Coordinates of C-alpha atoms in Angstrom, one line a residue:
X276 CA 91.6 109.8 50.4
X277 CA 95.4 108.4 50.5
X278 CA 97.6 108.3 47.4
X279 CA 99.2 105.0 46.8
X280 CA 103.0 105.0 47.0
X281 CA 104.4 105.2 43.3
X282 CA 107.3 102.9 42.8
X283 CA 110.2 105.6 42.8
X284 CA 108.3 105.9 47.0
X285 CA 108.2 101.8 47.6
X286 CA 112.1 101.3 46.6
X287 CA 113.2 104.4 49.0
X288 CA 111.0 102.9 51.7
X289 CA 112.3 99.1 50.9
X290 CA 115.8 100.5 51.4
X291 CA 115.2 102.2 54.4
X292 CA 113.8 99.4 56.0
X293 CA 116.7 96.8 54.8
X294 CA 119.7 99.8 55.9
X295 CA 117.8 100.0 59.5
X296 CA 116.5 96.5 60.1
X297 CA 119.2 94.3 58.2
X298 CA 119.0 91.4 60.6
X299 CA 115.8 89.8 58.6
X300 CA 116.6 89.7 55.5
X301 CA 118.7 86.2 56.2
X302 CA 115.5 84.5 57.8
X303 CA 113.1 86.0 55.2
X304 CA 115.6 84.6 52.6
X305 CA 115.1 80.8 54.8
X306 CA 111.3 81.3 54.4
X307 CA 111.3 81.9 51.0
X308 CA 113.4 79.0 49.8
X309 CA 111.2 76.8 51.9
X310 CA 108.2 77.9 50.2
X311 CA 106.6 79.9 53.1
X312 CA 105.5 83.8 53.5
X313 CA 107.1 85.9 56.1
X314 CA 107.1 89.7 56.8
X315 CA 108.4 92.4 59.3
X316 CA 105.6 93.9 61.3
X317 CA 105.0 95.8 64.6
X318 CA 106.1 99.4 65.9
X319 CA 109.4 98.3 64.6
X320 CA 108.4 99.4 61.3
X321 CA 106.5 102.7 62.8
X322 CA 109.5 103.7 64.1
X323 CA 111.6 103.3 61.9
X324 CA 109.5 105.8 59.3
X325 CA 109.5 108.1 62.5
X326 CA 113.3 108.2 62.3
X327 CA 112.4 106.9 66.2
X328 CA 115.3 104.2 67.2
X329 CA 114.3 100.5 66.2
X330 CA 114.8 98.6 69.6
X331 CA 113.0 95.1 70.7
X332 CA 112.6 91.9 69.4
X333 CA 112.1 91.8 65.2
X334 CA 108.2 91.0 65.3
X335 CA 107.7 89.0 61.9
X336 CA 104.5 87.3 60.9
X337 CA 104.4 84.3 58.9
X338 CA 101.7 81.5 57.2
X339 CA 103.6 78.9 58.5
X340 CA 102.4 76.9 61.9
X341 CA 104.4 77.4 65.2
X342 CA 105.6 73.9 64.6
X343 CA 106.3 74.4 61.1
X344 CA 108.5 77.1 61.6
X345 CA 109.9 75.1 64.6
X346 CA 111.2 72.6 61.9
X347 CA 112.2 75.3 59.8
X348 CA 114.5 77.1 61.9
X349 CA 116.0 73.9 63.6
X350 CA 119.7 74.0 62.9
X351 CA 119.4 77.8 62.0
X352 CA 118.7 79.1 65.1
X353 CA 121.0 79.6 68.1
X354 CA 118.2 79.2 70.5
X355 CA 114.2 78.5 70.1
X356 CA 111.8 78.9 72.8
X357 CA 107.6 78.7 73.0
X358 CA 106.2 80.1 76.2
X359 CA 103.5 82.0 73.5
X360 CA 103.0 79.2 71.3
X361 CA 98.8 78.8 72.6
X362 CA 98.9 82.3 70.9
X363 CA 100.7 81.4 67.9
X364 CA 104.3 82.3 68.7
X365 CA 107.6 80.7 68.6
X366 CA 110.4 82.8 69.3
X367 CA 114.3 82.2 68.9
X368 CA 117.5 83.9 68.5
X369 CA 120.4 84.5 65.9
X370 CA 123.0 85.5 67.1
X371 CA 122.4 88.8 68.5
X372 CA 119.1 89.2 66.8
X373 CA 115.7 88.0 68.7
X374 CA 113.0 87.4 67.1
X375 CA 109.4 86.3 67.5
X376 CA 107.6 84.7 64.7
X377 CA 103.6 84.6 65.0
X378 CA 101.1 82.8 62.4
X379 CA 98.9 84.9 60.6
X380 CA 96.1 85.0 63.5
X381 CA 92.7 86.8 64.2
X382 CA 91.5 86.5 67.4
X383 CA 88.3 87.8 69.8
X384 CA 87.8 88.0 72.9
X385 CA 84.0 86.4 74.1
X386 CA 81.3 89.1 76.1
X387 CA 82.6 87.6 79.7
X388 CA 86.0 86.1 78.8
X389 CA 89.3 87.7 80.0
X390 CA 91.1 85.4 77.2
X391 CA 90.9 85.8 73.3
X392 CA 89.9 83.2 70.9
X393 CA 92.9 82.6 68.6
X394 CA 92.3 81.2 65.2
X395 CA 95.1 81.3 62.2
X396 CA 94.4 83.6 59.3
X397 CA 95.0 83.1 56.1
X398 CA 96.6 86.0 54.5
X399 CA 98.9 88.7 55.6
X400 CA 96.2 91.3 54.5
X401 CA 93.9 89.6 56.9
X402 CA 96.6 89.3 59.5
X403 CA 97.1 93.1 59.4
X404 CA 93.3 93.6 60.0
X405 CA 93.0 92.6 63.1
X406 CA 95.6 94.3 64.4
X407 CA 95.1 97.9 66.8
X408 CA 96.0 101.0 64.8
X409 CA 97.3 101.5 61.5
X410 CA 99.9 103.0 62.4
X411 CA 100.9 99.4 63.5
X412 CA 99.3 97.6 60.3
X413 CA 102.4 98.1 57.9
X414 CA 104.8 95.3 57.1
X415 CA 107.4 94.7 54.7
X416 CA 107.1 91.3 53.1
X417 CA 110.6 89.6 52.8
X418 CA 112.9 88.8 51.9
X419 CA 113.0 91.9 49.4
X420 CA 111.2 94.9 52.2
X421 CA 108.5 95.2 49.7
X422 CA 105.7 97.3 52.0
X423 CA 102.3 96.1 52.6
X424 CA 100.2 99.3 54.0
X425 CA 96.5 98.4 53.2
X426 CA 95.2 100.5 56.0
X427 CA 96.9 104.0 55.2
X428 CA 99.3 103.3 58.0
X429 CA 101.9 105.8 56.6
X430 CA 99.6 108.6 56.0
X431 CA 98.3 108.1 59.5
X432 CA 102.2 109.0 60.1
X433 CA 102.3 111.9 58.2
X434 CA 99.4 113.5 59.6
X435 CA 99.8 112.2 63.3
X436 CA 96.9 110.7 64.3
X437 CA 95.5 107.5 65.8
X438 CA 93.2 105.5 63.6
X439 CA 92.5 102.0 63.9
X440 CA 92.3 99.5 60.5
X441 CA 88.8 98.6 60.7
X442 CA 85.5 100.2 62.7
X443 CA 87.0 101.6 66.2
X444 CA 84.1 100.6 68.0
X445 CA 85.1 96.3 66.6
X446 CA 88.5 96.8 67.8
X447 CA 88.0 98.0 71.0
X448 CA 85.7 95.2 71.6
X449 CA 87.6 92.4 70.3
X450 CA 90.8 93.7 72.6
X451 CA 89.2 96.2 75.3
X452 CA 92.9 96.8 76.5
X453 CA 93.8 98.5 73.1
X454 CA 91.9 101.3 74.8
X455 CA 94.4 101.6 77.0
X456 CA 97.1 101.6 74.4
X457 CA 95.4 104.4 72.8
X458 CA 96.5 106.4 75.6
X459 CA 99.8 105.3 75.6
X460 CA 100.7 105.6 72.1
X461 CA 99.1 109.2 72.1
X462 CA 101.2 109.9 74.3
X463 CA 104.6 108.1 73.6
X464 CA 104.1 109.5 69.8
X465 CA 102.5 112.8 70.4
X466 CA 99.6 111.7 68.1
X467 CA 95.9 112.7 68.6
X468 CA 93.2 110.1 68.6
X469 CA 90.7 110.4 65.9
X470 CA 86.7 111.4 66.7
X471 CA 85.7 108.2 65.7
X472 CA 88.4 106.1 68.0
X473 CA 88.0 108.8 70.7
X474 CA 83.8 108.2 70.5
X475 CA 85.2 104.6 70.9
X476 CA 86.8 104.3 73.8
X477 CA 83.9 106.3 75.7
X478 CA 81.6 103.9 74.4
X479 CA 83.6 100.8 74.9
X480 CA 85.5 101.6 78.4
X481 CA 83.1 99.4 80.2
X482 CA 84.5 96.2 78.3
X483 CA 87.9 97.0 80.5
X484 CA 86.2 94.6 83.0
X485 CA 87.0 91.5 81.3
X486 CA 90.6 92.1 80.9
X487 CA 92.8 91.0 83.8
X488 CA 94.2 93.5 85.9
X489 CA 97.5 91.9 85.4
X490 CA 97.3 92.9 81.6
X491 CA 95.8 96.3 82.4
X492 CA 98.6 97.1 85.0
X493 CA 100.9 95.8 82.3
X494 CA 99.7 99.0 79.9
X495 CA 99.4 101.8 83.0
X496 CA 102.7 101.4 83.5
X497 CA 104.4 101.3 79.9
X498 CA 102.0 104.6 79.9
X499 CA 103.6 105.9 83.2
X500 CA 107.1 105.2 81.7
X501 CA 106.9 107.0 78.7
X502 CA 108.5 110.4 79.0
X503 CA 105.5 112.6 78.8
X504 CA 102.4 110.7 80.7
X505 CA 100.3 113.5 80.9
X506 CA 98.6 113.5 77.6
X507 CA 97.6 110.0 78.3
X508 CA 96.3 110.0 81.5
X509 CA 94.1 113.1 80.6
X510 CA 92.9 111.4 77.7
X511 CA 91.8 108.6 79.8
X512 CA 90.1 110.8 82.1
X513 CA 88.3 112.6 79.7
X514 CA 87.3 109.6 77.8
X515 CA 85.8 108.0 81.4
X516 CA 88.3 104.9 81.0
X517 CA 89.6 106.2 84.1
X518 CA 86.9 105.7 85.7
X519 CA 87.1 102.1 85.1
X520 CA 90.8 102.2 86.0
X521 CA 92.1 104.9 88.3
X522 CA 88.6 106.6 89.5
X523 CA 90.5 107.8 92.1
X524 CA 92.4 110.4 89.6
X525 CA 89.3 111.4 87.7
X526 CA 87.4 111.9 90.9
X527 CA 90.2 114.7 91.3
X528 CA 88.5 117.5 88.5
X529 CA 87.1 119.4 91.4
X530 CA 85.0 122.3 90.7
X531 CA 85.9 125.8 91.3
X532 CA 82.5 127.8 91.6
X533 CA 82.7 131.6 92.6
X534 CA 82.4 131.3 96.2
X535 CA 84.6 128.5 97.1
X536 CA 87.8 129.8 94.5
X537 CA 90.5 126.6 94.7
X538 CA 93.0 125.3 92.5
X539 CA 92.1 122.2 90.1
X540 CA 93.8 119.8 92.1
X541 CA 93.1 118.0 88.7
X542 CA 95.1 119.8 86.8
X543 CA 97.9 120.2 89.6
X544 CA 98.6 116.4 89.8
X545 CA 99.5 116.5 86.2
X546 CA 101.9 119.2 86.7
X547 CA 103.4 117.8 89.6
X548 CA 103.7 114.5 87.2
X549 CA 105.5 116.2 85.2
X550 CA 107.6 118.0 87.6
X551 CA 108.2 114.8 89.0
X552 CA 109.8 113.4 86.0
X553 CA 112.0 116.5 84.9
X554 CA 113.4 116.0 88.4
X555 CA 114.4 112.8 88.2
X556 CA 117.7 112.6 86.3
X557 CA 119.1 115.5 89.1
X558 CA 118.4 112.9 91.9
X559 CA 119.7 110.2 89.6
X560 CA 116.7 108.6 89.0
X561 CA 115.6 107.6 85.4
X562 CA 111.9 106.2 84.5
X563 CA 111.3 105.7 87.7
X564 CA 107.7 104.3 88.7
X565 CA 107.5 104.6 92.1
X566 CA 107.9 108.4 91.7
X567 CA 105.6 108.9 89.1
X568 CA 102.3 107.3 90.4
X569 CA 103.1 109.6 93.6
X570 CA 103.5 112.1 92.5
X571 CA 100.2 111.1 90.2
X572 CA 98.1 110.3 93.2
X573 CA 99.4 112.4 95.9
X574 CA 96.4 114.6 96.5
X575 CA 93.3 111.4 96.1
X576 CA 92.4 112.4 99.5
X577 CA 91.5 115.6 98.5
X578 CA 87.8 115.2 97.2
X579 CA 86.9 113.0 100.6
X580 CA 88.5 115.6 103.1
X581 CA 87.4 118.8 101.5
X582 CA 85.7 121.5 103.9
X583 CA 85.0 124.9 103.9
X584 CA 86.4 127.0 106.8
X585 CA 84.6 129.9 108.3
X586 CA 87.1 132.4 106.6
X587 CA 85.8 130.7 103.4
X588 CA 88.9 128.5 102.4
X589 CA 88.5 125.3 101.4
X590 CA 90.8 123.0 103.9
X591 CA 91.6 119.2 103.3
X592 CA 92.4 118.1 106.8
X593 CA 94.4 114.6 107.0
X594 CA 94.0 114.0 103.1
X595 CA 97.5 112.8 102.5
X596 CA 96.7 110.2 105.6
X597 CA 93.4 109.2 103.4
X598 CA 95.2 109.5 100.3
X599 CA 97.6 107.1 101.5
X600 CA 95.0 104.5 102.2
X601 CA 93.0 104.8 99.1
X602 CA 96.7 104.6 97.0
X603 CA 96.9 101.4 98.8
X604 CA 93.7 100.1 97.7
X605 CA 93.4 100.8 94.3
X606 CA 97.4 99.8 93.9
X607 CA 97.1 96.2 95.3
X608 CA 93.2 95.8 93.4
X609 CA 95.3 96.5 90.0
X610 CA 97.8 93.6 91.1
X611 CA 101.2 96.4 91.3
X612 CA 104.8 94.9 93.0
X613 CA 103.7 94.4 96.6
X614 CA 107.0 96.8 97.2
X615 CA 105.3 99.3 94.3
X616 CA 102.3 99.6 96.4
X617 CA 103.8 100.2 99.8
X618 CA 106.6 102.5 99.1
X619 CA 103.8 104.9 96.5
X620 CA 101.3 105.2 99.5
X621 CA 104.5 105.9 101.9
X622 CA 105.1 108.4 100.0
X623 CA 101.5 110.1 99.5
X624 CA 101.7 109.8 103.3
X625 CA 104.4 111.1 104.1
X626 CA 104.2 114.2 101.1
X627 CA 103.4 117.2 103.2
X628 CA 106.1 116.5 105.8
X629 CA 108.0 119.3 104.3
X630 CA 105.6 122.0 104.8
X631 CA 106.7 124.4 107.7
X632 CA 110.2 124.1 107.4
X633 CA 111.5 127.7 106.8
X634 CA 108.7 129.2 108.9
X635 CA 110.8 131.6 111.5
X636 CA 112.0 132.9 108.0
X637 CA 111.1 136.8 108.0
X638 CA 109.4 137.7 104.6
X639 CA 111.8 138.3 102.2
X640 CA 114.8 137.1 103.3
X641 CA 117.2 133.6 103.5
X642 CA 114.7 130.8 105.5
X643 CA 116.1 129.9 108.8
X644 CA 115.6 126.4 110.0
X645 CA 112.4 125.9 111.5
X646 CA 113.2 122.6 112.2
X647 CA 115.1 121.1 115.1
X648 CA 118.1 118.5 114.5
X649 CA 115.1 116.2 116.4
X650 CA 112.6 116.9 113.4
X651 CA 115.0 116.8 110.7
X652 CA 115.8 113.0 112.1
X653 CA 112.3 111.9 112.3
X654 CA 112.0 113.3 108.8
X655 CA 114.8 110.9 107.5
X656 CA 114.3 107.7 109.6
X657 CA 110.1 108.3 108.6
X658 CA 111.3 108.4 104.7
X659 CA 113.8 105.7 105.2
X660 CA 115.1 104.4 101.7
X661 CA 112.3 106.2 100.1
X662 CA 114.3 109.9 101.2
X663 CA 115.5 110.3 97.6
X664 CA 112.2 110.3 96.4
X665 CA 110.5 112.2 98.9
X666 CA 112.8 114.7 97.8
X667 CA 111.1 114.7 94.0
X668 CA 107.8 114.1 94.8
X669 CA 108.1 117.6 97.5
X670 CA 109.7 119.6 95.3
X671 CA 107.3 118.8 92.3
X672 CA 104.3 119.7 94.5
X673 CA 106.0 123.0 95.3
X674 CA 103.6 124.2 92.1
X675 CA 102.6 127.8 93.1
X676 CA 102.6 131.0 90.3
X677 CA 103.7 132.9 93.1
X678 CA 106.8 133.5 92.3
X679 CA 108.4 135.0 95.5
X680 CA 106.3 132.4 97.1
X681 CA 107.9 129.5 94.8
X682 CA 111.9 130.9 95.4
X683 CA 111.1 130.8 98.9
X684 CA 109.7 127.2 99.7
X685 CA 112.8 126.1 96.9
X686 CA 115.2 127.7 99.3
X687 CA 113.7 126.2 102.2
X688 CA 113.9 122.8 101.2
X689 CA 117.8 123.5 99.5
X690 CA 118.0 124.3 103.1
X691 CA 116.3 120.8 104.5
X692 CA 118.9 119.2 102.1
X693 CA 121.5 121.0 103.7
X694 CA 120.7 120.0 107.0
X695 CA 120.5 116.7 106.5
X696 CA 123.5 116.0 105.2
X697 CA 125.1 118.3 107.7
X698 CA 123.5 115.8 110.2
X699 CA 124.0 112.5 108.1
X700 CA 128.4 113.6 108.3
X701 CA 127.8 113.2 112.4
X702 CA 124.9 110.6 112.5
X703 CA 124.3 107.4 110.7
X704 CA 120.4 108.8 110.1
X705 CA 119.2 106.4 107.8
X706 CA 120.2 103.6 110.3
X707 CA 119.4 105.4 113.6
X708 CA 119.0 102.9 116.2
X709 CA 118.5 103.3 120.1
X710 CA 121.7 103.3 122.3
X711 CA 120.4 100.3 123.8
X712 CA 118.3 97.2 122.5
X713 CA 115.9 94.7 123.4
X714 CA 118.5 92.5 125.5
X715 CA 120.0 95.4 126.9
X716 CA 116.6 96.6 128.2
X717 CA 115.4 93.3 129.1
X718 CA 118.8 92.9 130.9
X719 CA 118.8 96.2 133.2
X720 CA 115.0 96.3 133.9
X721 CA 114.7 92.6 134.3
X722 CA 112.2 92.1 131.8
X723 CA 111.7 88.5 129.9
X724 CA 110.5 89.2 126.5
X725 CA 106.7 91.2 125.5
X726 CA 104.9 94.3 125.1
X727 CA 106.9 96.0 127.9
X728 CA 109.9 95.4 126.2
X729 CA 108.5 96.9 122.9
X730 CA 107.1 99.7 124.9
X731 CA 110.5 100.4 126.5
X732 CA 112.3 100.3 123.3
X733 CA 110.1 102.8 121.6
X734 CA 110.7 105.3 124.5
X735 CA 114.7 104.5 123.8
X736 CA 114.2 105.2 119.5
X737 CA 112.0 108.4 120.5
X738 CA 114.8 109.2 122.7
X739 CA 118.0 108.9 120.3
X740 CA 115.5 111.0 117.4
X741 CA 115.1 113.8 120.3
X742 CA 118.5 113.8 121.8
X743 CA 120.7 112.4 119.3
X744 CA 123.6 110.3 120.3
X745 CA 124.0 110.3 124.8
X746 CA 126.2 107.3 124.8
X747 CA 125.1 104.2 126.7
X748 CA 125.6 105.4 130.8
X749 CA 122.9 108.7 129.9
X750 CA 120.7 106.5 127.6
X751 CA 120.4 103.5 130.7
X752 CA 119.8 106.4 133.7
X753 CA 116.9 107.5 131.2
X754 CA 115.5 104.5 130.6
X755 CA 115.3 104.1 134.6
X756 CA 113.8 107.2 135.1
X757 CA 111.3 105.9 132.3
X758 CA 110.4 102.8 133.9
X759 CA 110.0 103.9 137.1
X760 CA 107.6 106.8 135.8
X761 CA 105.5 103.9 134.1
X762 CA 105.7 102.4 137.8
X763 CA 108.0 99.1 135.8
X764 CA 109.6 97.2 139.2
X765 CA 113.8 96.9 138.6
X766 CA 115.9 94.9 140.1
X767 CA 117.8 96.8 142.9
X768 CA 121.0 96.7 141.1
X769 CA 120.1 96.3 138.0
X770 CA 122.6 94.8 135.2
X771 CA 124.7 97.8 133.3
X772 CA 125.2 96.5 129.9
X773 CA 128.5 96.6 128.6
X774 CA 129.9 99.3 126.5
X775 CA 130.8 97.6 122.7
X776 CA 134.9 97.8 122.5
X777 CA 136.6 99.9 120.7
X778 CA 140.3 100.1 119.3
X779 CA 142.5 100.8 122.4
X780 CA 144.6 104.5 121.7
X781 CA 146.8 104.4 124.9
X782 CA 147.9 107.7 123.9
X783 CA 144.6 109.9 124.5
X784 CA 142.6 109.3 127.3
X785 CA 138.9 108.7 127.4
X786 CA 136.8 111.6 127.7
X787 CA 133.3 110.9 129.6
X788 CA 130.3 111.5 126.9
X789 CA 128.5 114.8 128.3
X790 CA 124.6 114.1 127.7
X791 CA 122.9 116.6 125.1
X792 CA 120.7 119.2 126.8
X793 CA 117.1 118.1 125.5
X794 CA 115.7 120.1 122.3
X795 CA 112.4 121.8 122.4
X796 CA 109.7 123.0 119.8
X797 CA 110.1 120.4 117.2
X798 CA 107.3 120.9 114.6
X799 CA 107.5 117.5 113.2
X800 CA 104.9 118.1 110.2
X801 CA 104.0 121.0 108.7
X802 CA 100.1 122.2 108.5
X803 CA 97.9 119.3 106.9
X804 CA 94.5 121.1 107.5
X805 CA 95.5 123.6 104.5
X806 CA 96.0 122.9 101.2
X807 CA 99.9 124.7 100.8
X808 CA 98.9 125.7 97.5
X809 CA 95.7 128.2 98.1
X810 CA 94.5 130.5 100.2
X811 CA 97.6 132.5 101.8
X812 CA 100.7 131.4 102.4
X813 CA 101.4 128.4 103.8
X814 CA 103.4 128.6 107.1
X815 CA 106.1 127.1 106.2
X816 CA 100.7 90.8 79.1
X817 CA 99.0 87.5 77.5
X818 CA 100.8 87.9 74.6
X819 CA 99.2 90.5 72.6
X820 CA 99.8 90.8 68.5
X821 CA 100.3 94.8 68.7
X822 CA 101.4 95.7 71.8
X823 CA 104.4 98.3 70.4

């Protein structure tokens, strides 16, 4: 049972809250003169008695309507704006200061609806009722900070843990999405969820399919952002709202019977998360989403493509192919950034492209390059702008206990690095480009414009990626031997395009471009049939009341 908070207790706490959040106390003084209630509520407050820092807009809560406080703060205010007004809001700014003023509210959402019912409450008690954890239900009224915690909100602090101010299973109905907010606050905070919440959300989860996926996309990714996902996924997987969610990722706790011995891919794709995000800052890359939800889903193709081989391995041929297609599914169904949900399945693709490089190494000693310059230019041109990431999401899946094993594929890929910025100071590889383009080879095969063109022009890219550069003479006697292989009619004399001018230098003559002799064995991917972490070695929001 809590203790109340003696007075000596509510005057330190009044002061902390008026030295950290100072910027109230002028509009909580307006309130009062004019006769009306107002108080400080939200995660501001939480964090603040988690000596977290107090960032965001100054949630306050108020028994004044939206267009009573409209009159209210007219002259006051620098700037007034109500885009949430349907839900009771009216925000505006002081200064520096935002803030966003609700009415005391309850609201429910119907058995079918995707939109709550919004009625105004009538006391701040009542206010704080309806509202998702108590953690979340303090408030301080104003203008003097004197704290309201009818819910045990502080001891719930104290003894870090999730509860909610009324019965778990009530609040989860009346706002399925604080569900998924359960998750992210266990995880942002560090907090476990109570039995009785936890029994909640496994009995509630179903409701998640009246709330838009808009809203739920919203919470997946402030969970995704916080700095330690992990804990939140997993309790959504073990809870089954995953299943209503990301299926995909609890499909993913793969069985390991004594027969068929494989790692938990499960329990991998956390790692790799995590992985994932400690990488970030050394590629200069901070909270960044793209990267984390590959690095999250990068193995979905697992549990279609599984197989036992002969040897009694377990292989998952093509699963980063089917992987890649299933990210894009479940992505675009959950409404992500159309550029979210094409460069996170690039990169599920393209995640085992690494695997290989290193392979002439002899055990034991420094890799040598596997790869051909040819490879190595495919591998950058494939990843495009997504190269940076490719480069966290391959390292984080590098996730082996072996630890000679784990040096080895590290050094490999320093290695990859290496070589591509050797090759990036002679080549322009993110912007490789044939030696000649679609009017050049429309001009010296004769060609008017169609599929022979395009044809012609990917036998030119595939080419420059092989050869490198062979300046534009080599590049338009191989694109004649091409077309006359394909049995392509040219014009007897056919047009020689012009060379692009350069700055005349008088002083040094021109020397003739000497054509590259042609590269061989060019693994371009590594081994997809294998999983590169068993068996033996590889080769190679509407507006929401408590939504902080």
């Amino acid at each position: 049972m809590a203790v109340p908070m003696n007075d000596e207790q509510r005057r330190a706490a009044a002061a902390l809250l008026r030295e950290q959040v100072p910027a109230v106390a002028e509009i909580g003084r307006l309130f009062a003169r004019h006769g009306y209630e107002l108080a400080l509520v939200g995660g501001l407050i939480r964090d603040v008695f988690l000596d977290r820092p107090a960032t965001g807009d100054l949630d306050l809560t108020t028994d004044a309507t939206p267009e009573q406080v409209l009159a209210l703060v007219d002259g006051w205010a620098d700037a007034t704006w109500t885009v949430g007004i349907a839900f009771g809001t009216v925000g505006l700014r002081k200064g520096s200061s935002f803030f966003e003023i609700t009415t005391y509210r309850s609201e429910q959402y119907r058995a079918t609806s995707r939109r709550p019912d919004v009625q105004y409450g009538r006391s701040l008690e009542e206010d704080l009722s309806r509202r998702d954890f108590t953690i979340n239900a303090i408030a301080a009224r104003l203008p003097g900070y004197e704290l309201v915690d009818p819910f045990d909100g502080l001891d719930a602090l104290k003894e870090k843990v999730l509860r909610t101010p009324g019965r778990p299973e009530d609040s989860f109905s009346d706002d399925p999405l604080r569900i998924l907010r359960a998750a992210r606050f266990a995880a942002t905070l560090g907090f476990t969820v109570a039995p009785d919440v936890r029994a909640a959300m496994i009995d509630q989860a179903p409701r998640l399919e009246i709330v838009s996926a808009e809203r739920i996309t919203a919470e997946l990714t402030k969970l995704m952002l916080t700095p330690d996902p992990a804990p939140g996924i997993d309790l959504l997987v073990q809870t089954g709202v995953a299943d209503q969610v990301l299926p995909e990722v609890s499909r993913l706790r793969m069985e390991a019977d004594e027969h068929h011995r494989h790692k938990d891919v499960y329990q991998h794709s956390l790692t790799v998360l995590r992985r994932a995000i400690e990488l970030e800052p050394f590629y200069g890359l901070t909270g960044d989403l793209t990267v984390r939800l590959a690095a999250l889903l990068h193995d979905i193709g697992k549990p279609k493509t599984r197989s036992l081989l002969p040897d009694g391995r377990v292989a998952f041929h093509h699963h980063e192919v089917v992987g890649a297609k299933m990210t894009r599914r479940r992505l675009t169904e959950l409404r992500f950034p159309n550029d979210v949900v094409r460069d996170v399945s690039r990169l599920v693709e393209l995640h085992l492209r690494f695997h290989g490089y290193g392979e002439g190494a002899t055990k034991g000693s420094a890799p040598e390059p596997a790869w051909t310059d040819s490879a190595v230019r495919r591998y950058v041109r494939d990843a495009g702008p997504l190269l940076t990431r490719l480069h966290v999401l391959t390292r984080a899946d590098c996730t082996t206990r072996n630890q000679a094993k784990a040096k080895r594929l590290a050094r490999a890929y320093d290695g990859l690095e290496e070589r591509i910025a050797e090759l990036g100071e002679q080549e322009e590889l993110a912007r490789i480009r044939p030696e000649l383009d679609g009017n050049d080879i429309m001009a010296i095969l004769g060609l008017a414009p169609g599929p022979l063109v395009g044809k012609a022009y990917a036998f030119m890219l595939e080419l420059r990626l092989a050869r490198g550069p062979i300046g534009r003479e080599q590049a338009t006697q191989e694109l004649l031997r091409w077309a006359a292989e394909e049995g392509i009619p040219v014009p007897e004399t056919p047009e020689t395009p012009e060379t692009p001018e350069t700055p005349e230098t008088p002083e040094t003559p021109e020397t003739p471009e000497t054509p590259e002799t042609p590269e061989t064995s060019e693994p371009e991917t590594g081994p997809a049939s294998l999983d590169p972490e068993s068996g033996p070695e590889p080769p190679g929001a509407g507006s929401g009341p408590d939504e902080d």
